[in-house]
Amino acid sequence: MVQILELFGGIGSPRCALRNIGIPVKAIDYVEIDEKAVRSYNAMFSEELRYKTQSVVGWNLKPDILIHGSPCQDFSIAGHQGKAKAEGGRINRGKGADEGSGTRSSLMWETIHIIEQMGEWRPRYVIWENVKNVLSRYMRANFDRYIKEMERLGYSSSFKILDAREFGLPQARERVFTVSTLGEKAFSFDDLIKTPMRDIKEFLLPDAPPVYDVTQPSVLSVIGEKGIRRATVIQDYAYTITARQDRTPAQVIDMGNGRYRYLTELECWRLQGYTDEDFKAAAAVHEKNGRYKMALYKQAGNSIPVPIFESLFRKILLNQTMEVKK
Ligand SMILES: C[S@@+](CC[C@H](N)C(=O)[O-])C[C@H]1O[C@@H](n2cnc3c(N)ncnc32)[C@H](O)[C@@H]1O
């Protein structure tokens, strides 16, 4: 049994990964501010979340692994320029994640405080996922400080940009994964099990209802265009799944005869590695907001590819790695 603490828990990608690879898991806590994400999570794990009998003897609240995919809006260039605009056009790039800046991206410092508050106890592993921009010139100082703070708490850290396509999913999604290991020995990403990208046809519905058809002239007019206002036609893989699909920059599927459609909510969940059962459980507890169940798009867009966690946990907990050819 592995005990996890999920901060910024969303729809529970690490927990899904542990379940998928057959590791019994106890989420000793799950912390998430968005009511709709909590609703999905509860529906997906309804069987395990029920109170079961247990004894206080041997009970503990000490996580073996802490996972935090803290918000990234102010790390991303788009988010940052938006903020700068709101501040009267000044681009104050350095503030994206400064401690005490009040930005969403600075919430990762809360994780450091939470670990400090654990007293003597430390999780064996802390895994942090974020956008590639955390490594950019303007954000790097905060990224390096995070590593330093983890070092102060007794961890050795290593990080790597991982792309969902290397883990079987036909979605271009590059994110920085930082694994901090308690003690001197840092985690190596070199021998992670990777999987060939699967055919996108396995993920797409053969007969999506017409409600997903692109009808807005503003999107139809930019299909095939480049630049900020664009709609890219999906070929072998999808582009990064975002919180909304029906806004430019968009990605669309060419249905032939001049017909284009958006990805459905289910397709977005599949492209993040969720099972159809996970999706159905979550979909059952949400209403449509206009044409779509917008909360489900947002949850998929915010989430982390499940197979990446499967691979990380296989190595960390089961010692399963890629075989090195001799
Ligand atoms: C990048 S997503 C993480 C997704 C998650 N790891 C998953 O597997 O779906 C960041 C999450 O942090 C949540 N969040 C933002 N501010 C928060 C806060 N102050 N406390 C807790 N959660 C917060 C957001 O609602 C969002 O779901």
mmCIF file of N, CA, C and O and ligand atoms in Angstrom, residues 8-14 31-34 69-71 107 274 302-304, ligand 1:
data_model
loop_
_atom_site.group_PDB
_atom_site.id
_atom_site.type_symbol
_atom_site.label_atom_id
_atom_site.label_comp_id
_atom_site.label_asym_id
_atom_site.label_seq_id
_atom_site.Cartn_x
_atom_site.Cartn_y
_atom_site.Cartn_z
ATOM 1 N N PHE A 8 -3.280 20.234 -5.338
ATOM 2 C CA PHE A 8 -3.784 20.713 -6.630
ATOM 3 C C PHE A 8 -4.282 19.493 -7.413
ATOM 4 O O PHE A 8 -3.918 19.257 -8.556
ATOM 5 N N GLY A 9 -5.091 18.704 -6.739
ATOM 6 C CA GLY A 9 -5.378 17.326 -7.160
ATOM 7 C C GLY A 9 -6.158 17.142 -8.444
ATOM 8 O O GLY A 9 -6.068 16.070 -9.052
ATOM 9 N N GLY A 10 -6.949 18.135 -8.887
ATOM 10 C CA GLY A 10 -7.678 18.010 -10.158
ATOM 11 C C GLY A 10 -8.466 16.715 -10.210
ATOM 12 O O GLY A 10 -9.227 16.373 -9.297
ATOM 13 N N ILE A 11 -8.275 15.967 -11.295
ATOM 14 C CA ILE A 11 -9.018 14.710 -11.468
ATOM 15 C C ILE A 11 -8.135 13.500 -11.164
ATOM 16 O O ILE A 11 -8.427 12.389 -11.594
ATOM 17 N N GLY A 12 -7.076 13.740 -10.417
ATOM 18 C CA GLY A 12 -6.350 12.615 -9.826
ATOM 19 C C GLY A 12 -5.523 11.767 -10.771
ATOM 20 O O GLY A 12 -5.513 10.536 -10.654
ATOM 21 N N SER A 13 -4.765 12.400 -11.677
ATOM 22 C CA SER A 13 -3.959 11.600 -12.619
ATOM 23 C C SER A 13 -2.992 10.632 -11.920
ATOM 24 O O SER A 13 -2.890 9.469 -12.337
ATOM 25 N N PRO A 14 -2.285 11.042 -10.840
ATOM 26 C CA PRO A 14 -1.366 10.062 -10.232
ATOM 27 C C PRO A 14 -2.097 8.868 -9.631
ATOM 28 O O PRO A 14 -1.633 7.731 -9.706
ATOM 29 N N VAL A 31 -6.160 17.792 -2.166
ATOM 30 C CA VAL A 31 -6.478 19.204 -1.939
ATOM 31 C C VAL A 31 -6.697 19.878 -3.295
ATOM 32 O O VAL A 31 -5.808 19.871 -4.149
ATOM 33 N N GLU A 32 -7.887 20.423 -3.478
ATOM 34 C CA GLU A 32 -8.264 21.004 -4.770
ATOM 35 C C GLU A 32 -9.324 22.067 -4.503
ATOM 36 O O GLU A 32 -10.252 21.844 -3.739
ATOM 37 N N ILE A 33 -9.170 23.223 -5.156
ATOM 38 C CA ILE A 33 -10.051 24.361 -4.860
ATOM 39 C C ILE A 33 -11.293 24.406 -5.757
ATOM 40 O O ILE A 33 -12.286 25.050 -5.415
ATOM 41 N N ASP A 34 -11.260 23.702 -6.881
ATOM 42 C CA ASP A 34 -12.344 23.789 -7.864
ATOM 43 C C ASP A 34 -13.409 22.718 -7.561
ATOM 44 O O ASP A 34 -13.149 21.520 -7.683
ATOM 45 N N GLY A 69 0.881 19.293 -9.036
ATOM 46 C CA GLY A 69 0.932 19.917 -10.367
ATOM 47 C C GLY A 69 0.365 21.298 -10.158
ATOM 48 O O GLY A 69 -0.802 21.539 -10.443
ATOM 49 N N SER A 70 1.173 22.188 -9.615
ATOM 50 C CA SER A 70 0.635 23.491 -9.211
ATOM 51 C C SER A 70 0.236 24.298 -10.456
ATOM 52 O O SER A 70 0.751 24.051 -11.542
ATOM 53 N N PRO A 71 -0.696 25.251 -10.298
ATOM 54 C CA PRO A 71 -1.167 26.013 -11.460
ATOM 55 C C PRO A 71 -0.012 26.689 -12.192
ATOM 56 O O PRO A 71 1.011 27.017 -11.590
ATOM 57 N N LEU A 107 1.868 29.381 -6.032
ATOM 58 C CA LEU A 107 1.303 28.418 -5.069
ATOM 59 C C LEU A 107 2.230 27.222 -4.815
ATOM 60 O O LEU A 107 2.066 26.511 -3.838
ATOM 61 N N TYR A 274 -6.912 8.886 -19.765
ATOM 62 C CA TYR A 274 -7.965 8.385 -18.869
ATOM 63 C C TYR A 274 -8.766 7.302 -19.566
ATOM 64 O O TYR A 274 -8.898 7.299 -20.790
ATOM 65 N N ASN A 302 -6.372 20.743 -17.767
ATOM 66 C CA ASN A 302 -5.542 21.015 -16.592
ATOM 67 C C ASN A 302 -4.759 19.791 -16.127
ATOM 68 O O ASN A 302 -3.876 19.910 -15.288
ATOM 69 N N SER A 303 -5.133 18.641 -16.619
ATOM 70 C CA SER A 303 -4.596 17.416 -16.019
ATOM 71 C C SER A 303 -3.206 17.031 -16.569
ATOM 72 O O SER A 303 -2.612 17.765 -17.354
ATOM 73 N N ILE A 304 -2.738 15.906 -16.099
ATOM 74 C CA ILE A 304 -1.382 15.447 -16.429
ATOM 75 C C ILE A 304 -1.537 14.074 -17.095
ATOM 76 O O ILE A 304 -2.331 13.257 -16.616
HETATM 77 C C1 LIG B 1 -2.419 22.000 -13.352
HETATM 78 S S1 LIG B 1 -3.872 21.585 -12.472
HETATM 79 C C2 LIG B 1 -3.420 20.061 -11.696
HETATM 80 C C3 LIG B 1 -4.203 18.902 -12.176
HETATM 81 C C4 LIG B 1 -4.101 17.598 -11.425
HETATM 82 N N1 LIG B 1 -2.786 17.237 -10.996
HETATM 83 C C5 LIG B 1 -4.750 16.459 -12.221
HETATM 84 O O1 LIG B 1 -4.226 15.357 -12.226
HETATM 85 O O2 LIG B 1 -5.808 16.665 -12.826
HETATM 86 C C6 LIG B 1 -3.860 22.702 -11.153
HETATM 87 C C7 LIG B 1 -5.034 22.563 -10.209
HETATM 88 O O3 LIG B 1 -4.820 23.406 -9.069
HETATM 89 C C8 LIG B 1 -6.084 23.845 -8.606
HETATM 90 N N2 LIG B 1 -5.862 25.005 -7.729
HETATM 91 C C9 LIG B 1 -5.633 26.294 -8.076
HETATM 92 N N3 LIG B 1 -5.466 27.046 -6.981
HETATM 93 C C10 LIG B 1 -5.580 26.229 -5.911
HETATM 94 C C11 LIG B 1 -5.493 26.415 -4.500
HETATM 95 N N4 LIG B 1 -5.277 27.613 -3.977
HETATM 96 N N5 LIG B 1 -5.642 25.343 -3.706
HETATM 97 C C12 LIG B 1 -5.885 24.110 -4.227
HETATM 98 N N6 LIG B 1 -5.984 23.866 -5.554
HETATM 99 C C13 LIG B 1 -5.828 24.910 -6.385
HETATM 100 C C14 LIG B 1 -6.828 24.154 -9.899
HETATM 101 O O4 LIG B 1 -8.223 24.182 -9.699
HETATM 102 C C15 LIG B 1 -6.372 23.009 -10.802
HETATM 103 O O5 LIG B 1 -7.256 21.914 -10.763
#
